[in-house]
Short mmCIF file of C-alpha atoms in Angstrom, two decimals:
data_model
loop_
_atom_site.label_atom_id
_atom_site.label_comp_id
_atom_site.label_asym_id
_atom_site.label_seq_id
_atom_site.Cartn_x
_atom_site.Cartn_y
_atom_site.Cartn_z
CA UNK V 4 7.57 39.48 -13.47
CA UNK V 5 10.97 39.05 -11.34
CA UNK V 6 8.66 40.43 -8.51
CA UNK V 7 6.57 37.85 -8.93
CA UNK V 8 9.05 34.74 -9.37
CA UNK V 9 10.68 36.43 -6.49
CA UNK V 10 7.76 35.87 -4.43
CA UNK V 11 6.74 32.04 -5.64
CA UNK V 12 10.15 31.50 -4.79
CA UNK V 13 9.81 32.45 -1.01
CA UNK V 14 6.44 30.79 -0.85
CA UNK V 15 8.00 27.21 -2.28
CA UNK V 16 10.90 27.86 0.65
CA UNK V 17 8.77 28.29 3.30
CA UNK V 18 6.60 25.02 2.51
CA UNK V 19 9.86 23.10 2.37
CA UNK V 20 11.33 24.46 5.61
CA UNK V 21 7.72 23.48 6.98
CA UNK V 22 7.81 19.49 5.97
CA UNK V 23 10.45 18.02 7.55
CA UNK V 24 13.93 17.88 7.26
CA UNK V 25 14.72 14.09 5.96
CA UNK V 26 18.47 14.80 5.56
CA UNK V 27 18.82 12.87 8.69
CA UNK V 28 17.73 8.96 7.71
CA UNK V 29 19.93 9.20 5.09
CA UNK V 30 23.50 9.11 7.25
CA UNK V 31 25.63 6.18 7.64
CA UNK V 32 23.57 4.09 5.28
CA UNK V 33 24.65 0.93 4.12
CA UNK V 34 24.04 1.49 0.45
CA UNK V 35 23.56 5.13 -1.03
CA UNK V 36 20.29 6.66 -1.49
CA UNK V 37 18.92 9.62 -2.67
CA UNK V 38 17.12 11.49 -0.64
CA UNK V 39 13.80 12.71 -1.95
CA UNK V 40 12.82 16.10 -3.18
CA UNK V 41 9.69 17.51 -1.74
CA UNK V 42 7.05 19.21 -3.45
CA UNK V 43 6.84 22.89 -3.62
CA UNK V 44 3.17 24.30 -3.06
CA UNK V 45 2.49 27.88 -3.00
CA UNK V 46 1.15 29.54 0.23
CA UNK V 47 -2.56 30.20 -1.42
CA UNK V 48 -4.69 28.11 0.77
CA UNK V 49 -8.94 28.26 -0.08
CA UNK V 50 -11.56 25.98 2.44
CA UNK V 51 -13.03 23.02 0.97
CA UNK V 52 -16.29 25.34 2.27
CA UNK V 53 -16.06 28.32 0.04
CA UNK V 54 -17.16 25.98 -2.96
CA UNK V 55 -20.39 24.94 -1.52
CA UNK V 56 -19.25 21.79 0.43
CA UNK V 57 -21.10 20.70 3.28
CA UNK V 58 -19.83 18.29 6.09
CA UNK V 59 -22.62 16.99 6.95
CA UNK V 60 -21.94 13.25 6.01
CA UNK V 61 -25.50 13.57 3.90
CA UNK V 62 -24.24 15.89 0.74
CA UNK V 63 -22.31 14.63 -2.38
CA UNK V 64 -19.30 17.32 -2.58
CA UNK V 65 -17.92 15.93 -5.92
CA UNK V 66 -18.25 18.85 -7.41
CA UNK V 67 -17.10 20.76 -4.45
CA UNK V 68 -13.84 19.31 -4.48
CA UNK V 69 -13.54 19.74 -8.56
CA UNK V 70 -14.07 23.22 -8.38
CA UNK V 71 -11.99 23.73 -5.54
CA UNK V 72 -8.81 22.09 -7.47
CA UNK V 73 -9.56 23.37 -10.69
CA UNK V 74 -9.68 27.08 -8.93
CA UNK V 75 -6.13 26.31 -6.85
CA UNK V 76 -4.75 25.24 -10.36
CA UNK V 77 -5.81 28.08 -12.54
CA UNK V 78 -3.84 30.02 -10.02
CA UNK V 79 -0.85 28.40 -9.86
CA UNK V 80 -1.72 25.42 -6.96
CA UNK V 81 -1.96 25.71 -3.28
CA UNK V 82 -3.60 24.64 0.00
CA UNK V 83 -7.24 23.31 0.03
CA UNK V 84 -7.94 22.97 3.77
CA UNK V 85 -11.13 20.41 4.45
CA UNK V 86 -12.09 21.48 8.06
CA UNK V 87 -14.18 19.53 10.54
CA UNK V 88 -16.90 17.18 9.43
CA UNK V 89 -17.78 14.51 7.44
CA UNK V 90 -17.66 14.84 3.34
CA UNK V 91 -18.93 12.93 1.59
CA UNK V 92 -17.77 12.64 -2.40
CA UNK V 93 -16.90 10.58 -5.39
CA UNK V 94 -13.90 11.09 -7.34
CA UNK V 95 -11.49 13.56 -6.09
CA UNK V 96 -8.71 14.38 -9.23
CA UNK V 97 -5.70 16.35 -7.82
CA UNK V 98 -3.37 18.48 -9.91
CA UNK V 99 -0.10 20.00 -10.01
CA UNK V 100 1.51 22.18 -6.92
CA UNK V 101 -1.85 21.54 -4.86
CA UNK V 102 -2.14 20.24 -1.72
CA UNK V 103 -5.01 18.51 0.17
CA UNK V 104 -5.20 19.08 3.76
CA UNK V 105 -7.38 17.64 6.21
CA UNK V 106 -7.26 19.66 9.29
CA UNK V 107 -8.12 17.75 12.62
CA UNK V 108 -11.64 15.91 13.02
CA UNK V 109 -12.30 16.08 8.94
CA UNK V 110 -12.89 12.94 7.51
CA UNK V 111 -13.60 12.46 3.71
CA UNK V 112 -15.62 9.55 2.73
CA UNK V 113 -15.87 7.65 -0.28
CA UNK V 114 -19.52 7.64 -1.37
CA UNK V 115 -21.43 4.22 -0.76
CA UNK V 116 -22.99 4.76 -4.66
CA UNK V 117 -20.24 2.77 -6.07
CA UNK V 118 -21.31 3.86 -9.50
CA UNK V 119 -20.29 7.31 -8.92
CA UNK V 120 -16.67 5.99 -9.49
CA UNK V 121 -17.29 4.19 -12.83
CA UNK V 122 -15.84 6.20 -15.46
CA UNK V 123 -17.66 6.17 -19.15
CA UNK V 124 -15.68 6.27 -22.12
CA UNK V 125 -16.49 9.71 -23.88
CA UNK V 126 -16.67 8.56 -27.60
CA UNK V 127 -18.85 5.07 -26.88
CA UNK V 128 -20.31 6.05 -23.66
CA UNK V 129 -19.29 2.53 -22.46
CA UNK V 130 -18.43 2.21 -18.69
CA UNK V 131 -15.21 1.51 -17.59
CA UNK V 132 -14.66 -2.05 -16.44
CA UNK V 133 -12.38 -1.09 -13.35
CA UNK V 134 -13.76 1.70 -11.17
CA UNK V 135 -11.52 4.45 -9.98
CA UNK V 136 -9.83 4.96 -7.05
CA UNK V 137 -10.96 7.78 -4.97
CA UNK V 138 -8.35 9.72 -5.03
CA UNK V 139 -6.27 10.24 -8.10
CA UNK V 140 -3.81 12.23 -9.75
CA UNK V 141 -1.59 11.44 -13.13
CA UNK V 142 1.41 12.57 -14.89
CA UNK V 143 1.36 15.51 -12.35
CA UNK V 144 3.95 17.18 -10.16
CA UNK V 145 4.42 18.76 -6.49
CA UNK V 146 1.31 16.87 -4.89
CA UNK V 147 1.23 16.27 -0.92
CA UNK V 148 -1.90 15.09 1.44
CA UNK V 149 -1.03 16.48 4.72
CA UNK V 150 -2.89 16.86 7.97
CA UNK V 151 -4.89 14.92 10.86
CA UNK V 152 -8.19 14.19 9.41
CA UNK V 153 -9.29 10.67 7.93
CA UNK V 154 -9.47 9.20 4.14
CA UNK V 155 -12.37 7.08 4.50
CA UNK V 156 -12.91 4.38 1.07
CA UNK V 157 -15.94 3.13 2.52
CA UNK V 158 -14.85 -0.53 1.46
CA UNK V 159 -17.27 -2.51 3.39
CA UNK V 160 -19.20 -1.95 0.22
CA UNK V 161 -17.15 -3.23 -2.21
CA UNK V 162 -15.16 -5.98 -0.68
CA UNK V 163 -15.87 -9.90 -0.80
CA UNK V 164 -15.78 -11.88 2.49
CA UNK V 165 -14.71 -15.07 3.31
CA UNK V 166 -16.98 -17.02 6.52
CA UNK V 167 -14.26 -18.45 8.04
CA UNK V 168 -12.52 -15.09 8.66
CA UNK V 169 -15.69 -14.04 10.25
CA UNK V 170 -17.30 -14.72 13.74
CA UNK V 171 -21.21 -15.85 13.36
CA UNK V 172 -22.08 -12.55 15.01
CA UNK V 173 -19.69 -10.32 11.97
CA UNK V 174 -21.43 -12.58 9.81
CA UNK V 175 -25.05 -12.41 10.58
CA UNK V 176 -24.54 -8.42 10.39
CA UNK V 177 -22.24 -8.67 6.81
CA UNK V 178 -25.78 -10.40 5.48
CA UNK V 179 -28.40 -8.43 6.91
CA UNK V 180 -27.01 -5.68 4.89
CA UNK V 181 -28.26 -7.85 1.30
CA UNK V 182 -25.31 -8.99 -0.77
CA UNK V 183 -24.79 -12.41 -2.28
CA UNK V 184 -23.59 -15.51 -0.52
CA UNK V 185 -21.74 -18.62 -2.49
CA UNK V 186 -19.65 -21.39 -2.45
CA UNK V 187 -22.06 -22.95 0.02
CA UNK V 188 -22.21 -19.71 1.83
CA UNK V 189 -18.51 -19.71 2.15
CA UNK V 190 -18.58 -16.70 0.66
CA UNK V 191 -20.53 -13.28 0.54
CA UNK V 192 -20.13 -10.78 -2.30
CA UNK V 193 -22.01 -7.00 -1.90
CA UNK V 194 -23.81 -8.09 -4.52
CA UNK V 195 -27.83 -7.08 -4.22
CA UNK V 196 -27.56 -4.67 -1.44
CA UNK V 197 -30.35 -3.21 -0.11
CA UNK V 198 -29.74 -0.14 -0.11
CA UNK V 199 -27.41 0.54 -3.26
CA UNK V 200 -27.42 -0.61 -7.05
CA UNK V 201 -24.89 -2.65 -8.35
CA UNK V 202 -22.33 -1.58 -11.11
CA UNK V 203 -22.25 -5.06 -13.13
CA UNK V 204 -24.37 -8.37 -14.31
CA UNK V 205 -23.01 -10.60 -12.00
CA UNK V 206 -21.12 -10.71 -8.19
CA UNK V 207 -18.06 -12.08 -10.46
CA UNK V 208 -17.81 -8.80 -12.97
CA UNK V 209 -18.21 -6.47 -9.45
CA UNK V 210 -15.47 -8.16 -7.66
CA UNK V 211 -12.83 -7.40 -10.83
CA UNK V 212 -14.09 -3.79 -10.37
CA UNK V 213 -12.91 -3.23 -7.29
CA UNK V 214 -9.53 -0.35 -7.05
CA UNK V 215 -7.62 1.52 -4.63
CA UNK V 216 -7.96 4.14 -2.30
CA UNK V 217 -5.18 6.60 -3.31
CA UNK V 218 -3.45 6.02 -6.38
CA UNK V 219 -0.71 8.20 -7.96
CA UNK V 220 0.49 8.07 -11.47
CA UNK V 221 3.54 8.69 -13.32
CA UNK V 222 4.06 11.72 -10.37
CA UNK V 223 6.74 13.35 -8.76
CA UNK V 224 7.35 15.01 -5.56
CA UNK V 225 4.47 13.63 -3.32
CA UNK V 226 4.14 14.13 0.23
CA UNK V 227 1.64 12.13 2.31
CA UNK V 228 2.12 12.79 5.75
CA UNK V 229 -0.38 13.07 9.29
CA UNK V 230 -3.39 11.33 7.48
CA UNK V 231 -5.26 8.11 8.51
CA UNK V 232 -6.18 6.18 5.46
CA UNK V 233 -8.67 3.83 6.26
CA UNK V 234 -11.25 1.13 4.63
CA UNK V 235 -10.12 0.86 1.13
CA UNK V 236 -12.05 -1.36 -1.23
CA UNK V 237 -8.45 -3.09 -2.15
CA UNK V 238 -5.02 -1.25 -1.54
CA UNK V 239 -4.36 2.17 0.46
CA UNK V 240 -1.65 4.25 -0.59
CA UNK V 241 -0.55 3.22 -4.02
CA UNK V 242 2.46 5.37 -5.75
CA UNK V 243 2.99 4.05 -9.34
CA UNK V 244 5.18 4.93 -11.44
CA UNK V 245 6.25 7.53 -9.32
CA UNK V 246 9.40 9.18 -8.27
CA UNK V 247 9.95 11.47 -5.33
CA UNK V 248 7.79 10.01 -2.71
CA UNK V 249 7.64 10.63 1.30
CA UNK V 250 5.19 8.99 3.48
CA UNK V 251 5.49 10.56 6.71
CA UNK V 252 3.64 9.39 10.04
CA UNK V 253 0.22 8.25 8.01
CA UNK V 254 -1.90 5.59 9.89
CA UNK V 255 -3.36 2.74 7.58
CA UNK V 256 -5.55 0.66 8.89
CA UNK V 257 -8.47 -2.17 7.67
CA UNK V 258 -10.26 -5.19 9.16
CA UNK V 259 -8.14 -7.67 9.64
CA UNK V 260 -9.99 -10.05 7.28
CA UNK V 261 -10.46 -7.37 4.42
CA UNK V 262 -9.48 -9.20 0.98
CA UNK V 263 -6.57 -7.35 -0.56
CA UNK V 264 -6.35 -4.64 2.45
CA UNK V 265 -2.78 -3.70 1.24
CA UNK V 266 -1.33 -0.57 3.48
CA UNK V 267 1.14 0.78 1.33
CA UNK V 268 2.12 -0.16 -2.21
CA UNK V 269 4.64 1.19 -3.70
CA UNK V 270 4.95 0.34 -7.50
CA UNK V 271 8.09 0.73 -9.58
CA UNK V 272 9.00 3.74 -7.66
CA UNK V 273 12.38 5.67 -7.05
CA UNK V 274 13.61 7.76 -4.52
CA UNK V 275 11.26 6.80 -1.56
CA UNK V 276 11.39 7.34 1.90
CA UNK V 277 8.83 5.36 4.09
CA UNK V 278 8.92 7.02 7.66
CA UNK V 279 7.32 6.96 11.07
CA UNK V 280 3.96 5.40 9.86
CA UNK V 281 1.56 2.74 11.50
CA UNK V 282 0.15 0.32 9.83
CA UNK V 283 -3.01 -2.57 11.11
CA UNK V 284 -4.50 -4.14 7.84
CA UNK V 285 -5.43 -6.96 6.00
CA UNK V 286 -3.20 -7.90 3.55
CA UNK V 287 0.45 -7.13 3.30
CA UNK V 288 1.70 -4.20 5.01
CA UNK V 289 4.48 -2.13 3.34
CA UNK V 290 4.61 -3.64 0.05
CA UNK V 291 7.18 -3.02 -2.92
CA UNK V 292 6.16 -4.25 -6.54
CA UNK V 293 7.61 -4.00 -9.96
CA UNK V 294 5.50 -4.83 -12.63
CA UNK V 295 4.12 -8.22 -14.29
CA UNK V 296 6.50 -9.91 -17.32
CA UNK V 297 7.49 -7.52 -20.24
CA UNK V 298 5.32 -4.88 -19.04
CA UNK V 299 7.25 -4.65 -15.41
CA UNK V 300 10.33 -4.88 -17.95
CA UNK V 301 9.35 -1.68 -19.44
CA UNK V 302 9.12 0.56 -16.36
CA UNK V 303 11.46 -0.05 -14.66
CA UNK V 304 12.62 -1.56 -11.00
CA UNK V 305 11.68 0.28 -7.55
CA UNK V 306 14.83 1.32 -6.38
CA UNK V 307 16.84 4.01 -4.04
CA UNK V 308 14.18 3.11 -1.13
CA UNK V 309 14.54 3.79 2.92
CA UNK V 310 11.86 2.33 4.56
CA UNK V 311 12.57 3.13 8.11
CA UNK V 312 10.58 4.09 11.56
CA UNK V 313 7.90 2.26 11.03
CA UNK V 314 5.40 0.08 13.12
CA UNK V 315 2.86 -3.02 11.18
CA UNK V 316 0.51 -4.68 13.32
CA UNK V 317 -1.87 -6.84 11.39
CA UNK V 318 -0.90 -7.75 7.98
CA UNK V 319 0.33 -10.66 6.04
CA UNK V 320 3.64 -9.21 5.85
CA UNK V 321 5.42 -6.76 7.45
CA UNK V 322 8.03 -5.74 5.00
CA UNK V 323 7.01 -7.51 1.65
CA UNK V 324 8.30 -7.72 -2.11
CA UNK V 325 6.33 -9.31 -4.69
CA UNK V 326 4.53 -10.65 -6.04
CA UNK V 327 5.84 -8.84 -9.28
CA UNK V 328 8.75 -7.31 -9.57
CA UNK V 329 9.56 -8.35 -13.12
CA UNK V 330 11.12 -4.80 -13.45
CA UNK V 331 13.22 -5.31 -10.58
CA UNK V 332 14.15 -4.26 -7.08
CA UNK V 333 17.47 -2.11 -6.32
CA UNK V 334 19.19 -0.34 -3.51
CA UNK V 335 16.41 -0.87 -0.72
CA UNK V 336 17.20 0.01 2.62
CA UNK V 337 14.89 -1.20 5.58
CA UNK V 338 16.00 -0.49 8.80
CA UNK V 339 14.16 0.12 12.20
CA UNK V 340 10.88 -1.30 11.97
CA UNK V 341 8.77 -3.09 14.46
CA UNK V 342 6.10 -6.12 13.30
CA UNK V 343 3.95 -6.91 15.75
CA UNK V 344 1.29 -9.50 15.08
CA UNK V 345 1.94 -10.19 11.53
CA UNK V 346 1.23 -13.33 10.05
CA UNK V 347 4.77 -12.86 8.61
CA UNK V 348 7.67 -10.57 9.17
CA UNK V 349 9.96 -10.22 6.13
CA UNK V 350 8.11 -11.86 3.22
CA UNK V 351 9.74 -11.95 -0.38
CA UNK V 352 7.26 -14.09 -2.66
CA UNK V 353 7.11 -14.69 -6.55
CA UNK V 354 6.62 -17.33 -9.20
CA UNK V 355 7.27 -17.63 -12.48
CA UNK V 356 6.05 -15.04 -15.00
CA UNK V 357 6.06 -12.67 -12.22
CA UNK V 358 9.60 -12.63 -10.95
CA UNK V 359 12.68 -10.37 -11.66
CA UNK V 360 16.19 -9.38 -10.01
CA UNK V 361 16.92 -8.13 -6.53
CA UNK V 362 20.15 -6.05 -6.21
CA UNK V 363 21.52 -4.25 -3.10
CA UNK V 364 18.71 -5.00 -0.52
CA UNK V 365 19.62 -4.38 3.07
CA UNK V 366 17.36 -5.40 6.02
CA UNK V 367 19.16 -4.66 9.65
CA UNK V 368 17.44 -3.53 13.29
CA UNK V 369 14.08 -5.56 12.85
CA UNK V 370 11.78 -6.12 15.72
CA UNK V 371 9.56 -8.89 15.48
CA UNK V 372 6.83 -10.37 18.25
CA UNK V 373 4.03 -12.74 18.09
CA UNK V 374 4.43 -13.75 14.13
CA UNK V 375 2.12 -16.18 13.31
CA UNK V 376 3.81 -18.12 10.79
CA UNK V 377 7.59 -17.07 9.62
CA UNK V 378 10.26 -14.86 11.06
CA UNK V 379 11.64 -14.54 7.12
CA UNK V 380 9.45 -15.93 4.19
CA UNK V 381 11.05 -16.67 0.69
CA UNK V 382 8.47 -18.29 -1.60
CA UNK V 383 8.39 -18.97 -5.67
CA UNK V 384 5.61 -20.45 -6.28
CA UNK V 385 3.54 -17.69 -5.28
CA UNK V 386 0.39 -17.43 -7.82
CA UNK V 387 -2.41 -14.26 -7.52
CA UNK V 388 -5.48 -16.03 -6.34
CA UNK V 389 -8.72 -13.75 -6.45
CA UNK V 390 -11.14 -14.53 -4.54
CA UNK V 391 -13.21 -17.10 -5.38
CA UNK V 392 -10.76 -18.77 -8.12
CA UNK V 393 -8.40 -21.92 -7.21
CA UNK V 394 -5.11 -23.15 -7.97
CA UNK V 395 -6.29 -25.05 -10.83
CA UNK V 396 -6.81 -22.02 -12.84
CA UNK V 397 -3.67 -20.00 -12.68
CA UNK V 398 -1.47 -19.44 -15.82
CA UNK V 399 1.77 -21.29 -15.80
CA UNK V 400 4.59 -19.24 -17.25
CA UNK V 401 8.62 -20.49 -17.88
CA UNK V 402 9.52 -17.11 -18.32
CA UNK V 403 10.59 -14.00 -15.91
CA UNK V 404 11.74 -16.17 -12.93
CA UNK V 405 12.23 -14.53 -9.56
CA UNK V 406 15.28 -14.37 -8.80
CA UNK V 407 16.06 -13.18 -5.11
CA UNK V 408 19.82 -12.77 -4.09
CA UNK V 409 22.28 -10.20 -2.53
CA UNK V 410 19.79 -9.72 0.23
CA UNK V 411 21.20 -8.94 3.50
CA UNK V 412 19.58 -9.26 6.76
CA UNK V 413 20.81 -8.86 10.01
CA UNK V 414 20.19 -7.74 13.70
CA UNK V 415 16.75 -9.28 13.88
CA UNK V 416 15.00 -9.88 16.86
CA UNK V 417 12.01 -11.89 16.92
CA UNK V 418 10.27 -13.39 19.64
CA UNK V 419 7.60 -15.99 18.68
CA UNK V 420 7.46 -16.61 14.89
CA UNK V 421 6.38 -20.45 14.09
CA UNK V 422 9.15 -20.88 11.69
CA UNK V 423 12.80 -19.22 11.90
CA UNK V 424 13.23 -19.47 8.13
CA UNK V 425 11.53 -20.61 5.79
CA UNK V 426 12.75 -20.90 1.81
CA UNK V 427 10.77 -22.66 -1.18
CA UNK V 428 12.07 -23.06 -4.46
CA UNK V 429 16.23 -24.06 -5.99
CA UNK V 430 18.92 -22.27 -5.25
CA UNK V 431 18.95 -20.43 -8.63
CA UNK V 432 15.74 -18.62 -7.29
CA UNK V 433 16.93 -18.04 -3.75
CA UNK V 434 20.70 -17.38 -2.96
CA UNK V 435 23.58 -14.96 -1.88
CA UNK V 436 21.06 -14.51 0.68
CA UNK V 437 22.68 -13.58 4.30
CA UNK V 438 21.34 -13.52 7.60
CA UNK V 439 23.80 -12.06 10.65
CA UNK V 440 23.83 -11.00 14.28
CA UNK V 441 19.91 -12.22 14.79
CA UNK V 442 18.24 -13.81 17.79
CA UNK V 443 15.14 -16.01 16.75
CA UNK V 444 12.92 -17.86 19.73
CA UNK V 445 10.23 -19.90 17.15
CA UNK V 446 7.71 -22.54 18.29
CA UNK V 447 7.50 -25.38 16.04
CA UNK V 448 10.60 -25.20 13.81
CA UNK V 449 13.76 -23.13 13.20
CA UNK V 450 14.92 -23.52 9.25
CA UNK V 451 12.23 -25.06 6.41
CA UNK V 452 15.08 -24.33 3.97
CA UNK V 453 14.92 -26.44 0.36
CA UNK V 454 18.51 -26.02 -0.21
CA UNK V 455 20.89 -24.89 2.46
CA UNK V 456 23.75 -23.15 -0.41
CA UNK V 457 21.30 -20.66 -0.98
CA UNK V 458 21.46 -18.65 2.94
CA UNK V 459 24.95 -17.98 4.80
CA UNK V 460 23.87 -17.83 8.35
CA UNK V 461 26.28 -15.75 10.36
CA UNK V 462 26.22 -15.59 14.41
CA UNK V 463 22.41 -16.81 14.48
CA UNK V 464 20.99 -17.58 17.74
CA UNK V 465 17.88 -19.85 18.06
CA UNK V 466 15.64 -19.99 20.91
CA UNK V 467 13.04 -22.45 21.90
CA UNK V 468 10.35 -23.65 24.42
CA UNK V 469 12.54 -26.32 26.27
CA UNK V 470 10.63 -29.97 25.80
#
């Protein structure tokens, strides 16, 4: 028995030597952090293969992958290598002390047979009314996704699309595939494709069903680092609930004009680092969230966060809170980041019933070119718009306020950005907000600030076309 805990002990060493040493982005911090943990895998390693999978992009390896896990966890966890080709699958369910490697030129891909991802309920038989994300794993420990291969989710077949995001020729081929157009052909839905059944009554139920890519629940110690996550019928990489987390040098990318193409999520997490990752998608980029009203009360805030290294292209924002964070958001350090072609760089939006407390957030050594709209967004009257719905039918709520203050932001550059700064809402929403040692060139207008008590601008320089 010592022997043998001897021996676990060695393997769980050399898998931590092996995954990076993150010691260093946590010096000469402005706020402390804690630095992550990582997760300790044992040096077992089986191929994806030796349980019957086949890369041939034709053959369903659900079961492949279940028997795979379930085999790594009956012996204590390990490696389960996915070499080159194409594999095709449904739900994947990862466990404790296992991790999922994708060696070079592997690509899993979510199955187009959406219903393959609809859960039934065992006692009524009843489907769910959400499908489930591809990936998954819950109230388990010591989980990483590591390698160079691709996560495929195969969203074309789930997501909505709006016409005027779309040239006629995207369009013409979006149709030919079937689906459902409305709102004067405004809109298509995948909704009576040709090739694949639908999962509900109507192109409204479908479009509620949609889910992530990767989501992790109630975990700790997660690694996800080399992958390219890609095509997700709504967000990428979504953490929840977890603690523990590294994402290391992962490439997320979407269409530009995918509905809900979050990159990464991270939901009313603690002890995060964000590192060396790329992201080109088509909704906000690196998001934090925490939580909806009482509920987001009840979990918690995201908090102890680095978010550093990384690059956005595409996305609606670059570094983004909201729109919940009823639970909170404390200690957040974002530092070193380039956003290049967002349609905002640092976005912080909320309204009321979805709003919280923001404590310790510091924002320094920002890069910012060809932002379409702001340089810095602060907006409260932010309300979650599906697709297809209007203004008109959002829920008012006087309670759980956002509240953004003791937000620091300094050394930004930014060439570009329509608006400097831009602020909506009173000053009990929005203040002890600073903004130092920053150069800004904007087009059409440096401050759209409602109320100048809630910013202290410090050594600001703002740059223009000359007239």
């Amino acid at each position: 028995m010592k022997k043998f805990s001897f021996l676990f002990l060695l393997a769980c060493l050399s898998v931590h030597a092996h995954a990076g040493d993150y010691g260093r982005y946590y010096q000469s911090l402005p706020v402390a952090l804690s630095e992550p943990s990582l997760p300790s895998i044992p040096t077992l390693t089986v191929s994806l293969t030796d349980f019957g999978a086949k890369g041939d992009g034709i053959t369903d390896n659900t079961e492949a992958f279940s028997k795979a896990i379930s085999h790594l966890s009956q012996k204590g966890g390990g490696h389960l290598n996915v070499p080159a080709g194409i594999y095709l699958t449904g739900l994947v369910r990862l466990k404790s002390h296992i991790d999922l490697h994708l060696e070079r030129n592997a690509i899993i891909l979510a199955s187009p047979e959406r219903s393959v991802f609809i859960k039934k309920d065992n006692n009524t038989g009843k489907p769910d009314t959400k499908a489930t994300p591809t990936i998954t794993a819950s109230k388990a420990t010591d989980i990483s996704i590591t390698g160079e291969g691709i996560i495929d989710g195969n969203g074309k077949w789930w997501r909505a699309a709006k016409r005027e995001k779309m040239s006629d020729v995207e369009w013409k081929e979006l149709t030919e595939l079937g689906g459902t157009t409305a709102n004067n052909d405004k809109l298509w839905y995948p909704f009576g494709l040709k090739h694949f059944d639908n999962i509900a009554t109507s192109y409204e139920e479908q479009e509620k069903m949609r889910t992530h890519l990767i989501r992790l629940t109630d975990c700790q110690r997660i690694l996800i680092k080399g992958v390219t996550v890609q095509n997700s019928p709504k967000f990428h990489i979504v953490p929840q609930r977890c603690s523990h987390v590294v994402i290391d040098g992962v490439n997320v990318r979407c269409p530009w004009n995918a509905q809900n193409g979050d990159g990464i999520d991270l939901m009313q997490c603690r002890e995060v680092l964000v590192v060396n990752s790329m992201l080109d998608v088509g909704d906000d980029g690196i998001c934090l969230k925490g939580g909806v009203g009482a509920e987001g009360v009840k979990y918690g805030p995201c908090e102890n966060i680095l978010i550093t290294g990384n690059t956005v292209f595409h996305a609606h924002g670059g570094f983004v809170i909201g729109s919940e964070f009823s639970g909170g958001m404390f200690n957040i350090v974002v530092k070193d980041n380039t956003f290049s072609g967002t349609d905002v760089g640092l976005r912080f939006k909320s309204g009321p019933g979805r709003g919280g407390k923001t404590r310790d957030i510091h924002i320094s050594d920002i890069y910012m070119s060809d932002i379409k709209n702001d340089a810095i967004l602060f907006e409260t009257s932010y309300a979650d718009r599906p697709v297809g719905s209007t203004a008109s039918n959002q829920p008012k709520a006087e309670e759980f306020i956002p509240e953004f203050s003791d937000i620091h932001i300094s050394r930004i550059t930014c060439r570009d950005a329509k608006t400097g700064i831009t602020a909506k809402g009173t000053k009990e929403m929005i203040h002890d907000i600073t903004v130092a040692n920053s150069t800004i060139f904007y087009t059409k207008k440096d401050i759209a600030i409602d109320d100048p008590a809630m910013f202290k601008l410090t050594n600001v320089v703002w740059n223009t076309y000359q007239h």
